[in-house]
Coordinates of C-alpha atoms and ligand atoms in Angstrom, one line a residue:
Chain A
M1 CA 68.5 -167.2 -114.6
E2 CA 66.6 -166.5 -117.8
K3 CA 64.5 -169.6 -117.3
T4 CA 63.3 -168.6 -113.8
K5 CA 62.4 -165.1 -115.1
V6 CA 60.3 -166.6 -117.9
F7 CA 58.7 -169.0 -115.4
T8 CA 57.9 -166.1 -113.0
L9 CA 56.4 -164.1 -115.8
V10 CA 54.2 -166.9 -117.0
F11 CA 53.1 -167.7 -113.4
K12 CA 52.2 -164.0 -112.7
T13 CA 50.2 -163.7 -115.9
L14 CA 48.3 -166.9 -115.2
F15 CA 47.7 -165.7 -111.6
F16 CA 46.3 -162.3 -112.8
L17 CA 44.2 -164.0 -115.4
L18 CA 42.6 -166.2 -112.8
I19 CA 41.9 -163.2 -110.6
A20 CA 40.3 -161.3 -113.5
L21 CA 38.3 -164.4 -114.4
F22 CA 37.1 -164.7 -110.8
F23 CA 36.0 -161.1 -110.7
S24 CA 34.2 -161.2 -114.0
W25 CA 32.5 -164.4 -112.9
G26 CA 31.5 -162.7 -109.6
I27 CA 30.3 -159.5 -111.2
W28 CA 28.4 -161.5 -113.9
N29 CA 26.5 -163.4 -111.2
G30 CA 25.9 -160.1 -109.3
Y31 CA 27.8 -161.3 -106.2
F32 CA 29.2 -157.8 -105.5
S33 CA 25.9 -156.1 -106.0
M34 CA 25.3 -155.5 -102.3
I35 CA 28.4 -153.3 -102.1
F36 CA 26.5 -150.9 -104.3
T37 CA 22.9 -151.5 -103.3
E38 CA 23.7 -151.4 -99.6
S39 CA 26.7 -149.2 -99.9
E40 CA 26.0 -147.3 -96.6
R41 CA 26.0 -150.5 -94.6
F42 CA 29.1 -151.8 -96.4
L43 CA 31.0 -148.6 -95.7
L44 CA 30.1 -148.7 -92.0
L45 CA 31.3 -152.3 -91.7
L46 CA 34.5 -151.5 -93.6
Q47 CA 35.0 -148.6 -91.2
Q48 CA 34.4 -150.9 -88.2
H49 CA 36.8 -153.5 -89.6
L50 CA 39.6 -150.9 -90.1
L51 CA 39.0 -149.5 -86.6
L52 CA 39.3 -153.1 -85.1
V53 CA 42.6 -153.6 -87.0
V54 CA 44.1 -150.2 -86.3
T55 CA 43.3 -150.2 -82.6
S56 CA 44.5 -153.7 -81.9
S57 CA 47.6 -153.4 -84.1
L58 CA 48.7 -150.1 -82.5
M59 CA 48.2 -151.7 -79.1
A60 CA 50.2 -154.7 -80.1
V61 CA 53.1 -152.6 -81.5
A62 CA 53.0 -150.4 -78.4
V63 CA 53.4 -153.5 -76.1
A64 CA 55.4 -156.0 -78.2
I65 CA 58.3 -153.7 -79.3
P66 CA 59.1 -152.4 -75.8
L67 CA 58.8 -155.9 -74.5
G68 CA 61.2 -157.1 -77.1
I69 CA 63.6 -154.4 -76.3
F70 CA 63.3 -155.2 -72.6
V71 CA 64.0 -158.9 -72.9
T72 CA 67.1 -158.4 -75.1
R73 CA 68.8 -156.1 -72.6
P74 CA 71.8 -158.1 -71.2
R75 CA 70.6 -157.4 -67.7
F76 CA 67.3 -159.1 -68.3
A77 CA 68.6 -161.8 -70.6
K78 CA 67.0 -164.5 -68.4
S79 CA 63.5 -163.2 -69.0
E80 CA 63.8 -163.7 -72.8
W81 CA 63.3 -167.5 -72.6
F82 CA 60.2 -167.1 -70.4
V83 CA 58.6 -164.3 -72.3
L84 CA 59.1 -165.8 -75.7
N85 CA 57.8 -169.2 -74.6
T86 CA 54.8 -167.7 -73.0
A87 CA 54.1 -165.8 -76.2
N88 CA 54.6 -168.9 -78.3
L89 CA 52.2 -170.8 -76.0
G90 CA 49.7 -168.0 -76.4
Q91 CA 49.9 -168.3 -80.2
T92 CA 49.0 -171.9 -80.1
I93 CA 45.6 -171.1 -78.6
P94 CA 43.1 -170.7 -81.5
V95 CA 41.7 -167.2 -82.0
I96 CA 38.2 -168.6 -81.4
A97 CA 39.2 -169.8 -78.0
I98 CA 40.8 -166.5 -77.1
L99 CA 37.6 -164.8 -78.2
A100 CA 35.6 -167.1 -76.0
I101 CA 37.9 -166.6 -73.0
V102 CA 38.0 -162.8 -73.4
M103 CA 34.2 -162.7 -73.8
T104 CA 33.6 -164.2 -70.4
Y105 CA 35.4 -161.2 -68.9
L106 CA 34.6 -158.3 -71.2
G107 CA 31.3 -159.4 -72.5
I108 CA 30.5 -159.1 -76.2
G109 CA 31.3 -156.2 -78.5
F110 CA 34.1 -154.1 -79.9
N111 CA 36.4 -154.2 -76.8
T112 CA 36.4 -158.0 -76.7
A113 CA 37.3 -158.3 -80.4
V114 CA 40.0 -155.7 -80.1
F115 CA 41.5 -157.4 -77.1
A116 CA 41.6 -160.8 -78.7
L117 CA 43.1 -159.4 -81.9
F118 CA 45.7 -157.5 -79.8
V119 CA 46.7 -160.7 -78.0
F120 CA 46.9 -162.5 -81.3
S121 CA 49.1 -159.8 -82.9
L122 CA 51.7 -159.7 -80.1
L123 CA 53.7 -162.7 -81.0
P124 CA 54.9 -162.0 -84.6
I125 CA 56.0 -158.5 -83.5
L126 CA 57.6 -159.6 -80.3
R127 CA 59.4 -162.5 -82.0
N128 CA 60.7 -160.4 -84.8
T129 CA 61.8 -157.6 -82.4
V130 CA 63.8 -160.0 -80.4
A131 CA 65.2 -161.7 -83.4
G132 CA 66.1 -158.4 -85.0
L133 CA 67.8 -157.0 -81.9
N134 CA 69.7 -160.3 -81.3
S135 CA 71.0 -160.4 -84.8
V136 CA 72.8 -157.0 -84.6
D137 CA 76.5 -157.8 -85.0
P138 CA 78.1 -158.0 -81.5
A139 CA 81.2 -156.3 -82.9
M140 CA 79.1 -153.3 -83.8
K141 CA 77.7 -153.1 -80.3
D142 CA 81.1 -153.5 -78.9
A143 CA 82.5 -150.7 -81.1
A144 CA 79.6 -148.5 -79.9
K145 CA 80.2 -149.2 -76.3
G146 CA 83.9 -148.8 -76.7
M147 CA 83.5 -145.4 -78.2
G148 CA 81.5 -144.2 -75.2
L149 CA 77.9 -144.6 -76.3
T150 CA 75.5 -145.1 -73.4
P151 CA 73.3 -148.2 -73.5
M152 CA 70.4 -146.0 -74.5
Q153 CA 72.4 -144.4 -77.3
T154 CA 73.5 -147.8 -78.5
L155 CA 69.9 -148.9 -78.5
W156 CA 68.4 -146.0 -80.4
R157 CA 71.3 -145.1 -82.7
I158 CA 72.7 -148.5 -83.5
E159 CA 70.5 -151.5 -82.5
M160 CA 67.0 -150.3 -83.4
P161 CA 68.0 -149.0 -86.9
N162 CA 69.8 -152.2 -87.7
A163 CA 67.0 -154.4 -86.4
M164 CA 64.3 -152.3 -88.2
F165 CA 64.1 -154.6 -91.3
T166 CA 63.2 -157.6 -89.1
I167 CA 60.9 -155.6 -86.8
M168 CA 59.0 -154.1 -89.7
A169 CA 58.5 -157.5 -91.2
G170 CA 57.0 -158.7 -88.0
V171 CA 54.7 -155.7 -87.8
R172 CA 53.6 -156.3 -91.4
T173 CA 52.9 -160.0 -90.8
A174 CA 50.9 -159.1 -87.7
I175 CA 48.8 -156.5 -89.3
V176 CA 48.1 -158.5 -92.5
M177 CA 47.1 -161.5 -90.4
N178 CA 45.1 -159.2 -88.2
I179 CA 43.0 -157.9 -91.1
G180 CA 41.9 -161.5 -92.0
T181 CA 41.4 -162.5 -88.4
A182 CA 39.3 -159.4 -87.7
A183 CA 36.5 -161.1 -89.7
L184 CA 36.0 -163.3 -86.7
A185 CA 35.1 -160.3 -84.6
S186 CA 31.6 -160.7 -85.9
L187 CA 31.2 -163.8 -83.7
V188 CA 31.5 -161.7 -80.5
G189 CA 29.5 -158.8 -81.9
G190 CA 32.5 -156.7 -82.8
G191 CA 31.2 -155.8 -86.2
G192 CA 33.4 -155.4 -89.3
L193 CA 33.2 -157.1 -92.6
G194 CA 32.9 -160.5 -90.9
D195 CA 29.2 -159.6 -90.4
L196 CA 28.8 -159.9 -94.2
I197 CA 30.8 -163.1 -94.4
F198 CA 28.9 -164.8 -91.6
A199 CA 25.6 -163.6 -93.0
G200 CA 26.6 -165.1 -96.3
I201 CA 27.4 -168.4 -94.6
N202 CA 24.2 -168.5 -92.6
L203 CA 21.9 -167.5 -95.5
R204 CA 23.9 -169.5 -98.0
D205 CA 24.0 -166.2 -100.0
N206 CA 27.1 -165.8 -102.2
A207 CA 26.4 -162.1 -102.6
Y208 CA 26.9 -161.4 -98.9
L209 CA 29.8 -163.8 -98.7
F210 CA 31.7 -162.3 -101.6
S211 CA 30.9 -158.7 -100.6
G212 CA 32.6 -159.4 -97.3
A213 CA 35.4 -161.8 -98.1
V214 CA 36.8 -160.2 -101.2
P215 CA 37.2 -156.7 -99.7
V216 CA 39.0 -158.3 -96.7
T217 CA 41.4 -159.9 -99.0
L218 CA 41.9 -156.8 -101.1
L219 CA 42.4 -154.8 -97.9
A220 CA 45.1 -157.2 -96.7
L221 CA 46.9 -157.0 -100.0
T222 CA 46.7 -153.2 -100.1
V223 CA 47.9 -152.7 -96.5
D224 CA 50.7 -155.2 -97.1
G225 CA 51.8 -153.1 -100.1
L226 CA 51.5 -149.8 -98.2
L227 CA 53.6 -151.2 -95.3
R228 CA 56.2 -152.4 -97.7
L229 CA 56.4 -148.9 -99.1
S230 CA 56.6 -147.4 -95.6
E231 CA 59.7 -149.5 -94.9
R232 CA 61.5 -147.0 -97.2
I233 CA 60.9 -144.4 -94.5
F234 CA 61.5 -146.4 -91.4
I235 CA 64.5 -148.4 -92.5
P236 CA 67.8 -146.4 -92.8
K237 CA 68.9 -145.8 -96.4
G238 CA 72.2 -147.5 -95.9
L239 CA 70.6 -150.7 -94.9
Q240 CA 68.1 -150.7 -97.8
E241 CA 71.0 -150.3 -100.2
A242 CA 73.0 -152.9 -98.5
A243 CA 70.1 -155.3 -98.8
K244 CA 69.6 -154.5 -102.5
S245 CA 73.2 -155.0 -103.4
A246 CA 73.5 -158.2 -101.3
Chain B
M1 CA 101.2 -142.3 -71.0
I2 CA 99.6 -145.5 -70.0
E3 CA 100.7 -147.4 -66.9
F4 CA 99.7 -151.0 -66.0
D5 CA 100.4 -151.7 -62.3
N6 CA 100.1 -155.4 -61.3
V7 CA 97.0 -155.8 -63.4
T8 CA 95.2 -159.1 -63.1
K9 CA 92.0 -160.4 -64.7
I10 CA 90.2 -163.5 -63.5
Y11 CA 87.1 -164.4 -65.5
K12 CA 84.1 -166.2 -64.1
G13 CA 85.0 -169.9 -63.7
N14 CA 88.4 -168.9 -62.3
I15 CA 90.0 -168.4 -65.7
K16 CA 93.1 -166.3 -65.2
A17 CA 93.4 -164.3 -68.4
V18 CA 95.9 -161.7 -67.3
D19 CA 98.4 -162.3 -64.5
Q20 CA 100.0 -159.4 -62.6
V21 CA 101.1 -157.4 -65.6
S22 CA 103.1 -154.2 -65.1
L23 CA 104.3 -152.1 -67.9
T24 CA 104.5 -148.5 -69.0
V25 CA 103.8 -147.1 -72.4
P26 CA 105.5 -143.7 -72.9
Q27 CA 103.6 -140.7 -74.3
G28 CA 103.4 -140.7 -78.1
S29 CA 104.7 -144.2 -78.6
V30 CA 103.3 -147.5 -79.9
A31 CA 103.3 -150.6 -77.7
V32 CA 102.4 -153.8 -79.4
F33 CA 100.8 -156.6 -77.3
L34 CA 102.1 -159.8 -79.0
G35 CA 101.5 -163.5 -78.3
P36 CA 99.6 -166.6 -79.3
S37 CA 95.8 -166.6 -79.4
G38 CA 94.2 -166.7 -75.9
C39 CA 97.2 -165.3 -74.1
G40 CA 95.1 -162.3 -72.8
K41 CA 96.0 -159.5 -75.2
T42 CA 92.5 -158.4 -75.9
T43 CA 91.5 -158.7 -72.2
L44 CA 94.4 -156.5 -71.2
L45 CA 93.5 -153.9 -73.9
R46 CA 89.8 -153.9 -73.0
M47 CA 90.6 -153.2 -69.3
V48 CA 92.1 -149.9 -70.3
N49 CA 88.7 -148.5 -71.4
R50 CA 86.9 -150.6 -68.9
L51 CA 85.0 -152.8 -71.4
V52 CA 86.4 -155.5 -69.1
P53 CA 86.5 -154.8 -65.4
I54 CA 89.8 -155.2 -63.7
T55 CA 90.0 -157.9 -61.0
D56 CA 93.1 -156.5 -59.3
G57 CA 95.7 -153.8 -59.9
N58 CA 95.5 -150.4 -61.5
I59 CA 95.6 -148.8 -64.9
T60 CA 96.4 -145.1 -65.2
V61 CA 96.0 -143.1 -68.4
N62 CA 98.0 -139.8 -68.4
G63 CA 98.3 -140.0 -64.6
M64 CA 94.6 -140.6 -64.0
D65 CA 93.4 -143.9 -62.4
T66 CA 90.8 -145.3 -64.9
K67 CA 88.7 -146.5 -62.0
S68 CA 88.3 -143.0 -60.7
L69 CA 86.7 -141.8 -64.0
N70 CA 83.2 -142.1 -65.4
E71 CA 83.4 -145.0 -67.8
I72 CA 81.4 -143.2 -70.6
E73 CA 83.7 -140.1 -70.4
L74 CA 86.8 -142.3 -70.2
R75 CA 85.8 -144.2 -73.4
R76 CA 85.1 -141.0 -75.3
K77 CA 88.7 -139.9 -74.6
I78 CA 90.2 -143.2 -75.8
G79 CA 90.1 -144.2 -79.5
Y80 CA 89.0 -147.8 -80.1
V81 CA 89.6 -149.8 -83.3
I82 CA 88.7 -153.4 -83.7
Q83 CA 89.5 -156.1 -86.3
S84 CA 86.0 -156.2 -87.8
N85 CA 86.0 -152.4 -88.1
G86 CA 82.5 -152.2 -86.4
L87 CA 81.3 -149.5 -88.7
F88 CA 77.5 -148.8 -88.4
P89 CA 75.8 -149.8 -91.7
N90 CA 72.8 -147.5 -91.0
M91 CA 75.0 -144.4 -91.0
T92 CA 76.9 -142.6 -93.7
I93 CA 80.7 -142.5 -93.6
E94 CA 80.5 -138.9 -92.3
Q95 CA 78.0 -139.9 -89.6
N96 CA 80.2 -142.9 -88.6
V97 CA 83.3 -140.8 -88.3
T98 CA 81.7 -137.9 -86.4
I99 CA 79.6 -140.0 -84.0
V100 CA 81.7 -139.2 -80.9
P101 CA 82.0 -135.4 -81.7
N102 CA 78.3 -135.5 -82.3
L103 CA 77.7 -137.1 -78.8
L104 CA 80.0 -134.5 -77.3
G105 CA 77.8 -131.8 -78.9
W106 CA 80.3 -130.2 -81.3
D107 CA 78.7 -127.8 -83.7
R108 CA 78.1 -128.8 -87.3
V109 CA 81.0 -126.8 -88.8
K110 CA 83.5 -128.2 -86.4
Q111 CA 82.3 -131.7 -87.1
R112 CA 82.6 -131.2 -90.8
D113 CA 86.0 -129.7 -90.6
R114 CA 87.1 -132.6 -88.4
F115 CA 85.7 -135.1 -90.9
N116 CA 87.5 -133.4 -93.8
Y117 CA 90.8 -133.3 -91.9
L118 CA 90.6 -137.0 -90.8
M119 CA 89.6 -138.3 -94.2
D120 CA 92.6 -136.5 -95.8
L121 CA 94.8 -137.9 -93.0
V122 CA 93.8 -141.5 -93.8
G123 CA 94.1 -140.8 -97.5
M124 CA 90.5 -140.7 -98.6
E125 CA 88.8 -137.9 -100.5
P126 CA 86.3 -136.4 -98.0
D127 CA 83.7 -135.3 -100.5
Q128 CA 83.8 -138.6 -102.4
F129 CA 82.9 -140.6 -99.3
R130 CA 80.9 -138.2 -97.1
N131 CA 77.4 -139.6 -98.1
R132 CA 78.4 -143.2 -98.9
Y133 CA 77.6 -146.1 -96.7
P134 CA 80.1 -148.7 -95.2
H135 CA 78.9 -151.5 -97.5
E136 CA 80.0 -149.6 -100.5
L137 CA 83.7 -149.5 -99.3
S138 CA 86.5 -152.1 -99.7
G139 CA 87.9 -153.8 -96.6
G140 CA 90.9 -151.5 -96.6
Q141 CA 88.8 -148.4 -96.9
Q142 CA 86.5 -149.5 -94.1
Q143 CA 89.4 -150.0 -91.8
R144 CA 90.7 -146.6 -92.7
V145 CA 87.4 -145.1 -91.8
G146 CA 87.5 -147.1 -88.6
I147 CA 90.8 -145.4 -87.7
A148 CA 89.5 -142.0 -88.7
R149 CA 86.5 -142.6 -86.4
A150 CA 88.6 -143.6 -83.5
M151 CA 90.6 -140.4 -83.8
A152 CA 87.5 -138.2 -84.3
A153 CA 87.5 -136.5 -80.9
D154 CA 91.3 -136.3 -81.0
P155 CA 91.9 -138.7 -78.1
P156 CA 95.4 -138.8 -76.7
V157 CA 95.2 -142.6 -76.4
M158 CA 94.2 -145.3 -79.0
L159 CA 93.4 -148.9 -78.5
M160 CA 93.7 -151.1 -81.6
D161 CA 92.8 -154.8 -81.4
E162 CA 94.3 -156.5 -84.5
P163 CA 93.1 -153.6 -86.6
F164 CA 94.6 -155.0 -89.9
G165 CA 94.0 -158.7 -89.1
A166 CA 91.2 -159.2 -91.6
L167 CA 92.9 -157.5 -94.5
D168 CA 94.8 -159.4 -97.3
P169 CA 98.6 -159.2 -97.0
I170 CA 99.2 -156.6 -99.8
I171 CA 96.7 -154.2 -98.4
R172 CA 97.8 -154.9 -94.9
T173 CA 101.4 -154.0 -95.7
H174 CA 100.2 -150.8 -97.4
I175 CA 98.0 -149.7 -94.6
Q176 CA 100.6 -150.4 -92.0
K177 CA 103.0 -148.1 -93.7
E178 CA 100.3 -145.4 -94.0
F179 CA 99.4 -145.8 -90.4
L180 CA 103.0 -145.2 -89.3
Q181 CA 103.0 -142.0 -91.3
I182 CA 99.8 -140.9 -89.6
Q183 CA 101.3 -141.7 -86.2
Q184 CA 104.3 -139.6 -87.0
E185 CA 102.0 -136.7 -87.6
V186 CA 99.5 -137.3 -84.7
Q187 CA 101.9 -138.8 -82.1
K188 CA 99.2 -140.7 -80.1
T189 CA 99.9 -143.1 -77.3
I190 CA 98.9 -146.4 -78.9
L191 CA 98.2 -149.9 -77.7
F192 CA 98.2 -152.3 -80.6
V193 CA 97.3 -156.0 -80.3
S194 CA 98.8 -158.4 -82.8
H195 CA 99.7 -162.0 -83.1
D196 CA 102.1 -161.4 -86.0
I197 CA 105.7 -160.9 -85.1
D198 CA 106.5 -159.1 -88.4
E199 CA 103.7 -156.7 -87.8
A200 CA 104.8 -156.1 -84.2
I201 CA 108.4 -155.3 -85.4
K202 CA 107.1 -152.9 -88.0
M203 CA 104.6 -151.1 -85.9
G204 CA 105.9 -151.2 -82.4
D205 CA 108.3 -148.8 -80.6
R206 CA 108.1 -151.5 -77.9
I207 CA 106.8 -155.0 -77.9
A208 CA 105.2 -156.8 -75.0
I209 CA 105.2 -160.6 -75.4
F210 CA 102.6 -162.6 -73.4
K211 CA 102.2 -166.2 -72.5
D212 CA 99.1 -167.5 -70.7
G213 CA 98.4 -164.0 -69.3
S214 CA 101.9 -163.3 -68.1
L215 CA 104.3 -160.7 -69.5
M216 CA 107.4 -162.5 -70.8
Q217 CA 109.4 -159.6 -72.2
Y218 CA 108.8 -155.9 -72.8
D219 CA 111.4 -154.3 -75.0
A220 CA 112.2 -152.4 -78.1
P221 CA 112.0 -154.6 -81.2
T222 CA 115.8 -154.6 -81.7
E223 CA 116.3 -155.7 -78.1
L224 CA 113.6 -158.4 -78.3
L225 CA 115.2 -159.9 -81.4
A226 CA 118.7 -159.5 -80.2
Q227 CA 118.2 -160.7 -76.7
P228 CA 115.2 -162.9 -76.1
K229 CA 114.8 -163.3 -72.4
N230 CA 113.7 -166.9 -72.4
Q231 CA 113.0 -169.9 -74.6
F232 CA 109.3 -168.9 -75.2
V233 CA 110.2 -165.5 -76.6
Q234 CA 113.0 -167.0 -78.7
D235 CA 110.6 -169.6 -80.2
F236 CA 108.0 -166.9 -80.7
V237 CA 110.2 -164.5 -82.6
G238 CA 111.5 -167.4 -84.7
T239 CA 114.8 -168.8 -85.8
D240 CA 115.0 -166.2 -88.5
R241 CA 115.1 -163.4 -85.9
S242 CA 118.4 -162.2 -87.1
I243 CA 117.0 -161.7 -90.6
K244 CA 113.9 -160.0 -89.2
S245 CA 116.1 -157.6 -87.2
L246 CA 117.9 -156.5 -90.5
S247 CA 115.1 -154.1 -91.2
L248 CA 115.5 -152.5 -87.8
Y249 CA 119.2 -151.5 -88.3
T250 CA 120.6 -148.9 -90.6
V251 CA 124.0 -148.7 -92.2
A252 CA 124.8 -146.0 -89.7
D253 CA 124.2 -148.5 -86.8
L254 CA 126.7 -150.9 -88.4
L255 CA 129.3 -148.3 -88.8
E256 CA 128.9 -147.2 -85.2
Y257 CA 129.7 -150.6 -84.1
K258 CA 132.5 -151.5 -86.6
K259 CA 135.3 -149.3 -87.8
P260 CA 134.7 -148.6 -91.5
K261 CA 137.0 -150.1 -94.0
P262 CA 138.8 -147.5 -96.2
V263 CA 137.7 -147.4 -99.8
K264 CA 140.0 -149.5 -102.0
K265 CA 138.3 -149.8 -105.3
S266 CA 137.9 -146.9 -107.6
S267 CA 134.4 -147.6 -109.0
F268 CA 131.3 -149.1 -107.4
N269 CA 128.0 -150.2 -108.9
L270 CA 126.2 -150.2 -105.5
K271 CA 125.8 -147.1 -103.4
V272 CA 124.0 -146.7 -100.2
D273 CA 123.6 -143.8 -97.7
L274 CA 123.7 -144.0 -93.9
D275 CA 119.9 -144.2 -93.5
T276 CA 119.5 -147.3 -95.6
S277 CA 118.3 -150.3 -93.7
L278 CA 120.6 -153.3 -93.5
R279 CA 117.8 -155.3 -95.1
E280 CA 117.9 -153.2 -98.2
A281 CA 121.7 -153.3 -98.2
M282 CA 121.7 -157.1 -98.0
A283 CA 119.1 -157.3 -100.7
M284 CA 121.4 -155.3 -103.0
L285 CA 124.4 -157.4 -102.2
F286 CA 122.3 -160.6 -103.0
N287 CA 120.9 -159.3 -106.2
E288 CA 124.2 -158.2 -107.7
T289 CA 127.5 -160.0 -108.3
E290 CA 129.3 -157.2 -106.4
Q291 CA 131.0 -158.1 -103.2
E292 CA 130.8 -154.7 -101.5
L293 CA 128.7 -151.6 -101.2
L294 CA 130.0 -148.1 -101.2
V295 CA 128.6 -146.0 -98.3
V296 CA 128.2 -142.3 -99.1
D297 CA 127.3 -139.4 -96.9
K298 CA 124.7 -136.7 -97.5
N299 CA 126.9 -134.9 -100.0
N300 CA 127.4 -138.1 -101.9
Q301 CA 131.0 -138.3 -100.7
P302 CA 132.4 -141.9 -100.2
I303 CA 132.8 -142.9 -96.5
C304 CA 133.7 -146.5 -96.7
E305 CA 132.8 -149.9 -98.1
V306 CA 130.6 -152.7 -96.5
T307 CA 130.6 -156.4 -97.3
I308 CA 128.2 -159.2 -96.6
T309 CA 130.6 -160.5 -93.9
D310 CA 130.5 -157.1 -92.1
V311 CA 126.7 -157.4 -91.9
Q312 CA 126.9 -161.0 -90.8
Q313 CA 129.4 -160.2 -88.0
Y314 CA 127.3 -157.3 -86.8
L315 CA 124.2 -159.4 -86.5
Q316 CA 126.0 -162.3 -84.8
E317 CA 127.4 -159.9 -82.2
N318 CA 124.0 -158.3 -81.7
T319 CA 121.7 -161.3 -81.6
Q320 CA 122.6 -163.8 -78.9
T321 CA 120.8 -167.0 -78.0
A322 CA 118.8 -167.1 -74.7
Ligands
ADP401 N1 84.2 -163.0 -71.5 C1 85.0 -164.0 -71.1 N2 84.7 -164.9 -70.2 C2 85.5 -165.9 -69.8 N3 86.7 -166.1 -70.4 C3 87.1 -165.3 -71.3 C4 86.3 -164.2 -71.7 N4 87.0 -163.5 -72.7 C5 88.2 -164.1 -72.8 N5 88.3 -165.2 -72.0 C6 89.4 -166.1 -71.8 O1 90.5 -165.4 -71.4 C7 91.7 -165.8 -72.1 C8 92.3 -164.6 -72.8 O2 91.5 -164.2 -73.9 P1 91.8 -163.0 -74.9 O3 92.1 -161.9 -74.0 O4 90.7 -162.9 -75.8 O5 93.1 -163.5 -75.6 P2 93.8 -163.0 -77.0 O6 93.2 -161.7 -77.3 O7 95.2 -162.9 -76.6 O8 93.5 -164.0 -78.0 C9 91.3 -166.9 -73.0 O9 91.5 -168.1 -72.3 C10 89.8 -166.8 -73.2 O10 89.2 -168.0 -73.3
MG402 MG1 92.2 -161.1 -79.1

């Protein structure tokens, strides 16, 4: 017990030292200078990036959670296999390929990028929604039904709150992945911080590359942290405590 | 009152789980469904609140055919307790207990009063548990909350599927006793599933024994132990059925059957009253070197004396072989 704690502490310290070293090195070489010299452009790209992520993530949540609910209803149990496998198959197609396919229909620009990101975010949310709902103790559902809860009441009062942990984890995974993947939007003219990264690659200019890539990473870390915090609101208190004491 | 009229259940794949069962559970009494695993007890129970659809036959609850009622409304009028308590971990104890009153649209004050009353009834301090969560409670406490929850909307009928099956023996014995006290107060009509003959004897006003979905015998515990109808019932109640039945008879029962012997000795170490169970009386005789007990009436006046032989003869007369 003590040993692992010491190990974790040492590891964390080393990790943060490395990051600090990296940043000092970057700043020393002036790699982040463009954030300040061209701050207007940077902020615009950041804004575009956020818009890409927020739009596509909201769409994914709005589609994947209801779809997950639908396939886990006993009456539609047969559709679960089909939907999950289709989604799994979809996930195996590289993002670049999705972008290319979507581009042939929607042309280039923001819409294409959002649509591709949306498709790519579906699976983690769908899979976790299905897993979360399926893992709700059958005895609990039986008790709810036996006491006279309607299927809708059972879903909203019992199943969803108890599946929330898993569903939220899926949403978090999808959004964090989405933030990184959104850099590819640049390839189809969707804008975002990917513009800086690809400019950096094409011009072999570290200042551009760093000014794009590092903020993307920081953004992903920040959003991950914020979403973890938001779980305290979305997940029922009893379940949070149960998880802590387990 | 619950009436089963020729109830049959055939599951998909032609599995006959319940075969033409007819029995009546009188108002305010406890009927225990007893039998080995897989004999159809749970299926029969779950047909009452229509969690399992009936294949053939009728079940009436207080004179109403369950088929004629809306199934959601039917279930809200029937308390339901299961072995793994089924408490909702996302809700506080109070929210768990008052979920049905909440669905029925009771006002807050009425819900709170009901919660306080029920928690007192099951022997838990309402304010101490109101805002706690199920995972913070012991198994026994969780099962008590499960019972309180089932009684929340004051249903006349309760279904209990091995409610104490997951508890360890000491707590189980304790909670069984408490439950009988609660039942004395609330007088519900209760169907209670068990696979444990000792529990059935303790809890049941009547016991229904099943084998492969068929009803073998439906009788009061004393009758069941005294006169098993067939070999299956006899084997199920066990060769020690006469000893089991000891707890069901009192000294008064013995004296009704057998003329009391006049008191000969002048001083007794062991005294019992008429309400003492024969089990306790026997235990006293086994523990002491005395050969006889003095039976006294309410005013502590001697009535007669009783010996081990008297008890033995009484049981032999009462418990015959099938
Ligand atoms: N949903 C079901 N589908 C098919 N067979 C079932 C189902 N539920 C129970 N059975 C079968 O019905 C019989 C009675 O089961 P059950 O009522 O659970 O018995 P018990 O409660 O006495 O153990 C068993 O043979 C069991 O396998
Ligand atoms: Mg059972």
